[in-house]
Amino acid sequence: MATVRLDQKSRALTRSVPDSYHSALANYFGSGPTDIELARAQHSAYCEAMKASGIEVTVLSADENHPDCIFVEDQAVIIDGHVLLPVPGHPSRVNEQPPIADYLIEKMGGAQICRMSGDARMDGGDILRLGDLFFVGRSSRTNDEGIKELEDLLHHLNYELRIIDIPEGALHLTSIASTPTDNVIIAPEGMLSKDAFGELPEGSEVYWMPIEETYGCNTIGLPGNKVLVAEGYPTVLEKMQELGLESVVLDVSQFRAGDGSLTCCSLFY
Ligand code: CIR
């Protein structure tokens, strides 16, 4: 999940892989999951890697009626203890939300909860946080009405929001960019214009990766100078090393088959 700073990552919510995962939506990176047992093994390794970094991980039970339910990132936007519950941009994913919302409301006692309504649509995967600066992807899942609701929350919290138009070949902003630390963005060359992120705060930088490593640009920075990276993206791995981060490399081929990346499978709260 890309809306919390590194120092706010202590508890993560995830959700098990349903038997129905083979029917997950897959129109971008993947052509559909093929091996549910492998997906489960990869999901367990993902949760274990977070636990090994000191994160308390909760796994909600799968929802067989919602093949995409493992991608919890899309179902809530958590910013400094505030929770925005979006109306997900794909109709088949709307009813994944209630158990996630209930869990967060229970565990984040006192959190301010806002619910999107009307025509507003947003997937949490369209939001990226770089320290105190936020980016939102205007995509096939996130519309202007949704962006306006996020903007209202961020203005209330005194944070700036910048809008990035997501190219047709990509699902979400986090499908093509991540912040392995609070002052680094990695993104693939050629997907976005070089000035897409605008002028960054001093000390922050965008590193452009080869377009063939687009999928690898989704990473999860963790406390203790660690970063989870997908297996198979050497330039990304090298960059993490250069930044002084210890990479934990995970095979997530079955997440990719369902168009999901590392960040999609967790919500830090
Ligand atoms: C979908 O199309 O909604 C899922 N198959 C993949 C969602 C991936 N989530 C994300 O990028 N945040």
PDB file of C-alpha atoms and ligand atoms in Angstrom:
ATOM      1  CA  MET A   1       0.000   0.000   0.000  1.00  0.00           C
ATOM      2  CA  ALA A   2       1.361   3.217  -1.068  1.00  0.00           C
ATOM      3  CA  THR A   3      -0.335   5.798   1.142  1.00  0.00           C
ATOM      4  CA  VAL A   4       1.653   5.476   4.346  1.00  0.00           C
ATOM      5  CA  ARG A   5       5.151   6.659   5.205  1.00  0.00           C
ATOM      6  CA  LEU A   6       7.793   4.100   6.162  1.00  0.00           C
ATOM      7  CA  ASP A   7       7.483   4.930   9.856  1.00  0.00           C
ATOM      8  CA  GLN A   8       3.739   4.199   9.660  1.00  0.00           C
ATOM      9  CA  LYS A   9       4.202   0.618   8.480  1.00  0.00           C
ATOM     10  CA  SER A  10       3.675  -1.660  11.428  1.00  0.00           C
ATOM     11  CA  ARG A  11       0.452  -3.590  10.714  1.00  0.00           C
ATOM     12  CA  ALA A  12      -0.677  -4.979   7.383  1.00  0.00           C
ATOM     13  CA  LEU A  13      -3.976  -6.448   6.293  1.00  0.00           C
ATOM     14  CA  THR A  14      -3.992  -9.085   3.565  1.00  0.00           C
ATOM     15  CA  ARG A  15      -6.572 -11.542   2.232  1.00  0.00           C
ATOM     16  CA  SER A  16      -6.277 -15.203   1.266  1.00  0.00           C
ATOM     17  CA  VAL A  17      -6.436 -16.478  -2.276  1.00  0.00           C
ATOM     18  CA  PRO A  18      -9.896 -17.895  -3.140  1.00  0.00           C
ATOM     19  CA  ASP A  19     -10.381 -21.026  -5.264  1.00  0.00           C
ATOM     20  CA  SER A  20     -12.101 -18.677  -7.714  1.00  0.00           C
ATOM     21  CA  TYR A  21      -8.869 -16.668  -8.208  1.00  0.00           C
ATOM     22  CA  HIS A  22      -8.471 -18.253 -11.660  1.00  0.00           C
ATOM     23  CA  SER A  23     -11.337 -15.937 -12.751  1.00  0.00           C
ATOM     24  CA  ALA A  24      -9.559 -12.752 -11.606  1.00  0.00           C
ATOM     25  CA  LEU A  25      -9.707  -9.817 -14.013  1.00  0.00           C
ATOM     26  CA  ALA A  26      -6.591  -9.888 -16.175  1.00  0.00           C
ATOM     27  CA  ASN A  27      -6.166  -7.388 -18.985  1.00  0.00           C
ATOM     28  CA  TYR A  28      -2.769  -5.812 -18.422  1.00  0.00           C
ATOM     29  CA  PHE A  29       0.241  -7.709 -17.030  1.00  0.00           C
ATOM     30  CA  GLY A  30      -1.438 -11.075 -16.925  1.00  0.00           C
ATOM     31  CA  SER A  31      -3.630 -13.440 -18.880  1.00  0.00           C
ATOM     32  CA  GLY A  32      -5.253 -14.984 -15.812  1.00  0.00           C
ATOM     33  CA  PRO A  33      -3.966 -17.044 -12.879  1.00  0.00           C
ATOM     34  CA  THR A  34      -3.310 -20.662 -13.752  1.00  0.00           C
ATOM     35  CA  ASP A  35      -2.106 -22.256 -10.516  1.00  0.00           C
ATOM     36  CA  ILE A  36      -4.075 -21.545  -7.351  1.00  0.00           C
ATOM     37  CA  GLU A  37      -1.792 -23.623  -5.114  1.00  0.00           C
ATOM     38  CA  LEU A  38       1.229 -21.714  -6.372  1.00  0.00           C
ATOM     39  CA  ALA A  39      -0.638 -18.436  -5.858  1.00  0.00           C
ATOM     40  CA  ARG A  40      -1.287 -19.514  -2.259  1.00  0.00           C
ATOM     41  CA  ALA A  41       2.347 -20.435  -1.700  1.00  0.00           C
ATOM     42  CA  GLN A  42       3.459 -17.084  -3.122  1.00  0.00           C
ATOM     43  CA  HIS A  43       0.939 -15.257  -0.964  1.00  0.00           C
ATOM     44  CA  SER A  44       2.194 -17.062   2.170  1.00  0.00           C
ATOM     45  CA  ALA A  45       5.799 -16.205   1.295  1.00  0.00           C
ATOM     46  CA  TYR A  46       4.724 -12.575   0.866  1.00  0.00           C
ATOM     47  CA  CYS A  47       3.098 -12.507   4.308  1.00  0.00           C
ATOM     48  CA  GLU A  48       6.115 -14.257   5.855  1.00  0.00           C
ATOM     49  CA  ALA A  49       8.504 -11.738   4.302  1.00  0.00           C
ATOM     50  CA  MET A  50       6.554  -8.914   5.912  1.00  0.00           C
ATOM     51  CA  LYS A  51       6.474 -10.688   9.260  1.00  0.00           C
ATOM     52  CA  ALA A  52      10.240 -11.227   9.058  1.00  0.00           C
ATOM     53  CA  SER A  53      10.553  -7.445   8.790  1.00  0.00           C
ATOM     54  CA  GLY A  54       8.603  -6.947  11.990  1.00  0.00           C
ATOM     55  CA  ILE A  55       5.195  -6.232  10.434  1.00  0.00           C
ATOM     56  CA  GLU A  56       2.148  -7.666  12.191  1.00  0.00           C
ATOM     57  CA  VAL A  57       0.208  -9.346   9.390  1.00  0.00           C
ATOM     58  CA  THR A  58      -3.486 -10.238   9.459  1.00  0.00           C
ATOM     59  CA  VAL A  59      -4.958 -12.478   6.770  1.00  0.00           C
ATOM     60  CA  LEU A  60      -8.693 -12.082   6.181  1.00  0.00           C
ATOM     61  CA  SER A  61     -10.470 -15.109   4.824  1.00  0.00           C
ATOM     62  CA  ALA A  62     -11.029 -15.313   1.091  1.00  0.00           C
ATOM     63  CA  ASP A  63     -14.341 -14.464  -0.530  1.00  0.00           C
ATOM     64  CA  GLU A  64     -15.159 -17.061  -3.181  1.00  0.00           C
ATOM     65  CA  ASN A  65     -17.665 -14.698  -4.820  1.00  0.00           C
ATOM     66  CA  HIS A  66     -14.876 -12.218  -5.485  1.00  0.00           C
ATOM     67  CA  PRO A  67     -11.965 -13.704  -7.445  1.00  0.00           C
ATOM     68  CA  ASP A  68      -9.936 -10.471  -7.071  1.00  0.00           C
ATOM     69  CA  CYS A  69     -10.314 -10.249  -3.305  1.00  0.00           C
ATOM     70  CA  ILE A  70      -6.587 -10.693  -2.570  1.00  0.00           C
ATOM     71  CA  PHE A  71      -5.940  -7.218  -3.995  1.00  0.00           C
ATOM     72  CA  VAL A  72      -6.941  -5.378  -0.829  1.00  0.00           C
ATOM     73  CA  GLU A  73      -4.947  -2.239  -1.681  1.00  0.00           C
ATOM     74  CA  ASP A  74      -7.782  -1.121  -3.949  1.00  0.00           C
ATOM     75  CA  GLN A  75     -10.446  -1.223  -1.249  1.00  0.00           C
ATOM     76  CA  ALA A  76      -9.315   1.451   1.211  1.00  0.00           C
ATOM     77  CA  VAL A  77      -7.148   4.550   1.285  1.00  0.00           C
ATOM     78  CA  ILE A  78      -5.502   4.978   4.670  1.00  0.00           C
ATOM     79  CA  ILE A  79      -3.772   8.259   5.355  1.00  0.00           C
ATOM     80  CA  ASP A  80      -2.479   9.208   8.794  1.00  0.00           C
ATOM     81  CA  GLY A  81      -5.204   7.279  10.593  1.00  0.00           C
ATOM     82  CA  HIS A  82      -7.997   8.481   8.276  1.00  0.00           C
ATOM     83  CA  VAL A  83      -9.746   5.938   6.089  1.00  0.00           C
ATOM     84  CA  LEU A  84     -11.340   6.792   2.766  1.00  0.00           C
ATOM     85  CA  LEU A  85     -13.484   3.921   1.515  1.00  0.00           C
ATOM     86  CA  PRO A  86     -13.659   4.354  -2.251  1.00  0.00           C
ATOM     87  CA  VAL A  87     -16.252   3.016  -4.616  1.00  0.00           C
ATOM     88  CA  PRO A  88     -13.982   0.633  -6.567  1.00  0.00           C
ATOM     89  CA  GLY A  89     -13.749   1.363 -10.267  1.00  0.00           C
ATOM     90  CA  HIS A  90     -14.741  -2.096 -11.489  1.00  0.00           C
ATOM     91  CA  PRO A  91     -18.311  -3.151 -10.618  1.00  0.00           C
ATOM     92  CA  SER A  92     -17.279  -6.758  -9.909  1.00  0.00           C
ATOM     93  CA  ARG A  93     -15.040  -5.555  -7.079  1.00  0.00           C
ATOM     94  CA  VAL A  94     -17.441  -3.293  -5.171  1.00  0.00           C
ATOM     95  CA  ASN A  95     -18.671  -5.938  -2.734  1.00  0.00           C
ATOM     96  CA  GLU A  96     -15.202  -7.033  -1.702  1.00  0.00           C
ATOM     97  CA  GLN A  97     -15.091  -4.034   0.564  1.00  0.00           C
ATOM     98  CA  PRO A  98     -17.415  -4.618   3.566  1.00  0.00           C
ATOM     99  CA  PRO A  99     -15.240  -7.119   5.532  1.00  0.00           C
ATOM    100  CA  ILE A 100     -12.181  -4.952   4.947  1.00  0.00           C
ATOM    101  CA  ALA A 101     -14.029  -1.827   6.054  1.00  0.00           C
ATOM    102  CA  ASP A 102     -15.393  -3.626   9.130  1.00  0.00           C
ATOM    103  CA  TYR A 103     -11.934  -4.860  10.075  1.00  0.00           C
ATOM    104  CA  LEU A 104     -10.346  -1.428   9.721  1.00  0.00           C
ATOM    105  CA  ILE A 105     -13.139   0.291  11.640  1.00  0.00           C
ATOM    106  CA  GLU A 106     -12.722  -2.190  14.483  1.00  0.00           C
ATOM    107  CA  LYS A 107      -8.928  -2.118  14.617  1.00  0.00           C
ATOM    108  CA  MET A 108      -8.430   1.591  14.006  1.00  0.00           C
ATOM    109  CA  GLY A 109     -10.692   2.707  16.828  1.00  0.00           C
ATOM    110  CA  GLY A 110     -11.322   6.414  16.543  1.00  0.00           C
ATOM    111  CA  ALA A 111     -10.257   6.642  12.908  1.00  0.00           C
ATOM    112  CA  GLN A 112     -12.137   9.113  10.775  1.00  0.00           C
ATOM    113  CA  ILE A 113     -13.951   7.113   8.095  1.00  0.00           C
ATOM    114  CA  CYS A 114     -15.174   8.741   4.868  1.00  0.00           C
ATOM    115  CA  ARG A 115     -17.168   6.837   2.276  1.00  0.00           C
ATOM    116  CA  MET A 116     -17.241   7.787  -1.365  1.00  0.00           C
ATOM    117  CA  SER A 117     -20.623   8.027  -2.971  1.00  0.00           C
ATOM    118  CA  GLY A 118     -22.469   9.087  -6.124  1.00  0.00           C
ATOM    119  CA  ASP A 119     -20.450   8.853  -9.323  1.00  0.00           C
ATOM    120  CA  ALA A 120     -17.059   8.954  -7.605  1.00  0.00           C
ATOM    121  CA  ARG A 121     -14.886   5.932  -8.407  1.00  0.00           C
ATOM    122  CA  MET A 122     -11.417   5.086  -7.208  1.00  0.00           C
ATOM    123  CA  ASP A 123      -9.127   2.105  -6.715  1.00  0.00           C
ATOM    124  CA  GLY A 124      -6.605   2.499  -3.902  1.00  0.00           C
ATOM    125  CA  GLY A 125      -3.971   1.276  -6.357  1.00  0.00           C
ATOM    126  CA  ASP A 126      -4.061   4.676  -8.023  1.00  0.00           C
ATOM    127  CA  ILE A 127      -2.519   6.479  -5.080  1.00  0.00           C
ATOM    128  CA  LEU A 128       1.137   6.959  -4.368  1.00  0.00           C
ATOM    129  CA  ARG A 129       2.700   8.800  -1.444  1.00  0.00           C
ATOM    130  CA  LEU A 130       6.179  10.318  -1.436  1.00  0.00           C
ATOM    131  CA  GLY A 131       6.665  11.586   2.089  1.00  0.00           C
ATOM    132  CA  ASP A 132       4.119  14.376   2.379  1.00  0.00           C
ATOM    133  CA  LEU A 133       3.341  14.604  -1.330  1.00  0.00           C
ATOM    134  CA  PHE A 134       0.589  12.529  -2.960  1.00  0.00           C
ATOM    135  CA  PHE A 135      -0.034  11.465  -6.541  1.00  0.00           C
ATOM    136  CA  VAL A 136      -3.229  10.012  -7.941  1.00  0.00           C
ATOM    137  CA  GLY A 137      -3.682   8.229 -11.233  1.00  0.00           C
ATOM    138  CA  ARG A 138      -6.634   9.237 -13.399  1.00  0.00           C
ATOM    139  CA  SER A 139      -7.281   5.807 -14.867  1.00  0.00           C
ATOM    140  CA  SER A 140      -9.946   3.452 -16.123  1.00  0.00           C
ATOM    141  CA  ARG A 141     -10.754   2.846 -12.414  1.00  0.00           C
ATOM    142  CA  THR A 142     -10.347   6.310 -10.890  1.00  0.00           C
ATOM    143  CA  ASN A 143     -12.383   9.269 -12.145  1.00  0.00           C
ATOM    144  CA  ASP A 144     -12.392  13.018 -11.494  1.00  0.00           C
ATOM    145  CA  GLU A 145     -15.209  12.798  -8.937  1.00  0.00           C
ATOM    146  CA  GLY A 146     -13.170  10.230  -6.978  1.00  0.00           C
ATOM    147  CA  ILE A 147     -10.070  12.397  -7.222  1.00  0.00           C
ATOM    148  CA  LYS A 148     -12.048  15.367  -5.872  1.00  0.00           C
ATOM    149  CA  GLU A 149     -12.990  13.378  -2.755  1.00  0.00           C
ATOM    150  CA  LEU A 150      -9.383  12.361  -2.163  1.00  0.00           C
ATOM    151  CA  GLU A 151      -8.305  15.962  -2.717  1.00  0.00           C
ATOM    152  CA  ASP A 152     -10.775  17.182  -0.078  1.00  0.00           C
ATOM    153  CA  LEU A 153      -9.312  14.767   2.476  1.00  0.00           C
ATOM    154  CA  LEU A 154      -5.728  15.664   1.599  1.00  0.00           C
ATOM    155  CA  HIS A 155      -6.406  19.405   1.759  1.00  0.00           C
ATOM    156  CA  HIS A 156      -7.927  18.899   5.180  1.00  0.00           C
ATOM    157  CA  LEU A 157      -4.663  17.168   6.156  1.00  0.00           C
ATOM    158  CA  ASN A 158      -2.572  19.873   4.465  1.00  0.00           C
ATOM    159  CA  TYR A 159      -1.054  17.622   1.826  1.00  0.00           C
ATOM    160  CA  GLU A 160      -0.608  18.354  -1.858  1.00  0.00           C
ATOM    161  CA  LEU A 161      -2.119  16.088  -4.507  1.00  0.00           C
ATOM    162  CA  ARG A 162      -0.858  15.854  -8.076  1.00  0.00           C
ATOM    163  CA  ILE A 163      -2.803  14.092 -10.822  1.00  0.00           C
ATOM    164  CA  ILE A 164      -1.126  11.734 -13.278  1.00  0.00           C
ATOM    165  CA  ASP A 165      -2.920  10.441 -16.366  1.00  0.00           C
ATOM    166  CA  ILE A 166      -2.400   6.708 -16.565  1.00  0.00           C
ATOM    167  CA  PRO A 167      -1.587   5.453 -20.072  1.00  0.00           C
ATOM    168  CA  GLU A 168      -3.999   2.972 -21.624  1.00  0.00           C
ATOM    169  CA  GLY A 169      -1.599   0.073 -21.261  1.00  0.00           C
ATOM    170  CA  ALA A 170      -1.520   0.305 -17.476  1.00  0.00           C
ATOM    171  CA  LEU A 171      -4.114  -0.484 -14.839  1.00  0.00           C
ATOM    172  CA  HIS A 172      -3.126   1.742 -11.903  1.00  0.00           C
ATOM    173  CA  LEU A 173      -0.508   4.272 -10.878  1.00  0.00           C
ATOM    174  CA  THR A 174       1.021   1.677  -8.557  1.00  0.00           C
ATOM    175  CA  SER A 175       1.204  -0.742 -11.501  1.00  0.00           C
ATOM    176  CA  ILE A 176       3.917   1.513 -12.908  1.00  0.00           C
ATOM    177  CA  ALA A 177       5.504   3.329  -9.980  1.00  0.00           C
ATOM    178  CA  SER A 178       6.374   2.930  -6.326  1.00  0.00           C
ATOM    179  CA  THR A 179       8.187   4.643  -3.505  1.00  0.00           C
ATOM    180  CA  PRO A 180      10.673   2.192  -1.990  1.00  0.00           C
ATOM    181  CA  THR A 181      11.620   4.981   0.433  1.00  0.00           C
ATOM    182  CA  ASP A 182       9.932   8.237   1.410  1.00  0.00           C
ATOM    183  CA  ASN A 183      12.106  10.182  -1.037  1.00  0.00           C
ATOM    184  CA  VAL A 184      12.506   7.856  -4.019  1.00  0.00           C
ATOM    185  CA  ILE A 185      10.106   7.065  -6.861  1.00  0.00           C
ATOM    186  CA  ILE A 186      10.884   4.373  -9.401  1.00  0.00           C
ATOM    187  CA  ALA A 187       8.953   4.273 -12.659  1.00  0.00           C
ATOM    188  CA  PRO A 188       9.470   2.854 -16.151  1.00  0.00           C
ATOM    189  CA  GLU A 189      10.840   5.025 -18.913  1.00  0.00           C
ATOM    190  CA  GLY A 190       8.429   5.700 -21.732  1.00  0.00           C
ATOM    191  CA  MET A 191       5.172   5.085 -19.831  1.00  0.00           C
ATOM    192  CA  LEU A 192       4.945   8.562 -18.319  1.00  0.00           C
ATOM    193  CA  SER A 193       6.493  11.840 -19.393  1.00  0.00           C
ATOM    194  CA  LYS A 194       9.692  12.752 -17.564  1.00  0.00           C
ATOM    195  CA  ASP A 195       7.898  15.624 -15.827  1.00  0.00           C
ATOM    196  CA  ALA A 196       4.843  13.563 -14.827  1.00  0.00           C
ATOM    197  CA  PHE A 197       5.632  13.811 -11.113  1.00  0.00           C
ATOM    198  CA  GLY A 198       6.441  17.542 -11.291  1.00  0.00           C
ATOM    199  CA  GLU A 199       9.103  19.202  -9.202  1.00  0.00           C
ATOM    200  CA  LEU A 200       9.908  17.049  -6.204  1.00  0.00           C
ATOM    201  CA  PRO A 201      10.882  18.237  -2.721  1.00  0.00           C
ATOM    202  CA  GLU A 202      14.607  18.681  -2.168  1.00  0.00           C
ATOM    203  CA  GLY A 203      16.342  15.369  -1.621  1.00  0.00           C
ATOM    204  CA  SER A 204      13.700  13.397  -3.526  1.00  0.00           C
ATOM    205  CA  GLU A 205      14.287  11.802  -6.881  1.00  0.00           C
ATOM    206  CA  VAL A 206      12.619   9.766  -9.629  1.00  0.00           C
ATOM    207  CA  TYR A 207      14.722   6.928 -11.018  1.00  0.00           C
ATOM    208  CA  TRP A 208      13.626   5.724 -14.439  1.00  0.00           C
ATOM    209  CA  MET A 209      13.869   2.005 -15.096  1.00  0.00           C
ATOM    210  CA  PRO A 210      13.876   0.255 -18.495  1.00  0.00           C
ATOM    211  CA  ILE A 211      10.368  -0.231 -19.848  1.00  0.00           C
ATOM    212  CA  GLU A 212      10.881  -4.033 -19.895  1.00  0.00           C
ATOM    213  CA  GLU A 213      11.068  -3.799 -16.097  1.00  0.00           C
ATOM    214  CA  THR A 214       7.743  -2.002 -15.686  1.00  0.00           C
ATOM    215  CA  TYR A 215       6.298  -4.722 -13.464  1.00  0.00           C
ATOM    216  CA  GLY A 216       9.391  -4.601 -11.243  1.00  0.00           C
ATOM    217  CA  CYS A 217       8.766  -0.914 -10.527  1.00  0.00           C
ATOM    218  CA  ASN A 218       6.191  -1.926  -7.923  1.00  0.00           C
ATOM    219  CA  THR A 219       8.108  -2.411  -4.678  1.00  0.00           C
ATOM    220  CA  ILE A 220       7.272  -2.209  -0.983  1.00  0.00           C
ATOM    221  CA  GLY A 221       9.695  -0.284   1.193  1.00  0.00           C
ATOM    222  CA  LEU A 222       9.765  -1.581   4.745  1.00  0.00           C
ATOM    223  CA  PRO A 223      11.260  -0.247   7.960  1.00  0.00           C
ATOM    224  CA  GLY A 224      14.878  -1.239   8.596  1.00  0.00           C
ATOM    225  CA  ASN A 225      16.067  -0.316   5.069  1.00  0.00           C
ATOM    226  CA  LYS A 226      14.357  -3.308   3.517  1.00  0.00           C
ATOM    227  CA  VAL A 227      12.405  -3.515   0.317  1.00  0.00           C
ATOM    228  CA  LEU A 228      10.256  -6.242  -1.195  1.00  0.00           C
ATOM    229  CA  VAL A 229      10.869  -6.629  -4.916  1.00  0.00           C
ATOM    230  CA  ALA A 230       9.469  -8.950  -7.547  1.00  0.00           C
ATOM    231  CA  GLU A 231      11.805 -11.593  -8.945  1.00  0.00           C
ATOM    232  CA  GLY A 232      13.191 -11.039 -12.420  1.00  0.00           C
ATOM    233  CA  TYR A 233      13.946  -7.313 -12.642  1.00  0.00           C
ATOM    234  CA  PRO A 234      17.735  -6.844 -12.474  1.00  0.00           C
ATOM    235  CA  THR A 235      17.891  -3.062 -13.002  1.00  0.00           C
ATOM    236  CA  VAL A 236      15.376  -2.486 -10.229  1.00  0.00           C
ATOM    237  CA  LEU A 237      17.347  -4.803  -7.950  1.00  0.00           C
ATOM    238  CA  GLU A 238      20.582  -2.999  -8.740  1.00  0.00           C
ATOM    239  CA  LYS A 239      18.974   0.366  -8.008  1.00  0.00           C
ATOM    240  CA  MET A 240      17.737  -0.856  -4.640  1.00  0.00           C
ATOM    241  CA  GLN A 241      21.256  -1.984  -3.802  1.00  0.00           C
ATOM    242  CA  GLU A 242      22.683   1.352  -4.909  1.00  0.00           C
ATOM    243  CA  LEU A 243      20.199   3.079  -2.593  1.00  0.00           C
ATOM    244  CA  GLY A 244      21.510   1.001   0.298  1.00  0.00           C
ATOM    245  CA  LEU A 245      18.336  -1.064   0.631  1.00  0.00           C
ATOM    246  CA  GLU A 246      18.295  -4.757   1.444  1.00  0.00           C
ATOM    247  CA  SER A 247      16.068  -6.444  -1.134  1.00  0.00           C
ATOM    248  CA  VAL A 248      13.838  -9.375  -0.339  1.00  0.00           C
ATOM    249  CA  VAL A 249      13.088 -10.931  -3.711  1.00  0.00           C
ATOM    250  CA  LEU A 250       9.740 -12.680  -4.126  1.00  0.00           C
ATOM    251  CA  ASP A 251       8.375 -14.788  -6.941  1.00  0.00           C
ATOM    252  CA  VAL A 252       4.917 -13.326  -7.532  1.00  0.00           C
ATOM    253  CA  SER A 253       4.184 -14.758 -10.970  1.00  0.00           C
ATOM    254  CA  GLN A 254       0.635 -15.679  -9.953  1.00  0.00           C
ATOM    255  CA  PHE A 255      -0.098 -12.172  -8.618  1.00  0.00           C
ATOM    256  CA  ARG A 256       1.114 -10.843 -11.948  1.00  0.00           C
ATOM    257  CA  ALA A 257      -1.110 -13.318 -13.805  1.00  0.00           C
ATOM    258  CA  GLY A 258      -4.091 -11.571 -12.172  1.00  0.00           C
ATOM    259  CA  ASP A 259      -2.701  -8.072 -12.938  1.00  0.00           C
ATOM    260  CA  GLY A 260      -1.650  -7.575  -9.323  1.00  0.00           C
ATOM    261  CA  SER A 261       1.682  -6.357  -8.003  1.00  0.00           C
ATOM    262  CA  LEU A 262       3.310  -6.486  -4.566  1.00  0.00           C
ATOM    263  CA  THR A 263       1.590  -3.421  -3.102  1.00  0.00           C
ATOM    264  CA  CYS A 264      -1.842  -4.601  -4.281  1.00  0.00           C
ATOM    265  CA  CYS A 265      -1.911  -7.428  -1.755  1.00  0.00           C
ATOM    266  CA  SER A 266      -1.685  -5.394   1.463  1.00  0.00           C
ATOM    267  CA  LEU A 267      -3.055  -2.421   3.300  1.00  0.00           C
ATOM    268  CA  PHE A 268      -0.892  -0.853   6.005  1.00  0.00           C
ATOM    269  CA  TYR A 269      -3.024   0.577   8.766  1.00  0.00           C
TER     270      TYR A 269
HETATM  271  C1  CIR B   1      -8.179  -5.966 -11.060  1.00  0.00           C
HETATM  272  O1  CIR B   1      -8.207  -5.896 -12.282  1.00  0.00           O
HETATM  273  O2  CIR B   1      -8.837  -5.204 -10.361  1.00  0.00           O
HETATM  274  C2  CIR B   1      -7.323  -7.028 -10.410  1.00  0.00           C
HETATM  275  N1  CIR B   1      -7.284  -8.182 -11.242  1.00  0.00           N
HETATM  276  C3  CIR B   1      -5.927  -6.520 -10.164  1.00  0.00           C
HETATM  277  C4  CIR B   1      -5.879  -5.435  -9.143  1.00  0.00           C
HETATM  278  C5  CIR B   1      -4.491  -4.982  -8.870  1.00  0.00           C
HETATM  279  N2  CIR B   1      -4.466  -3.982  -7.880  1.00  0.00           N
HETATM  280  C6  CIR B   1      -3.626  -2.944  -7.881  1.00  0.00           C
HETATM  281  O3  CIR B   1      -2.913  -2.713  -8.841  1.00  0.00           O
HETATM  282  N3  CIR B   1      -3.673  -2.130  -6.843  1.00  0.00           N
END
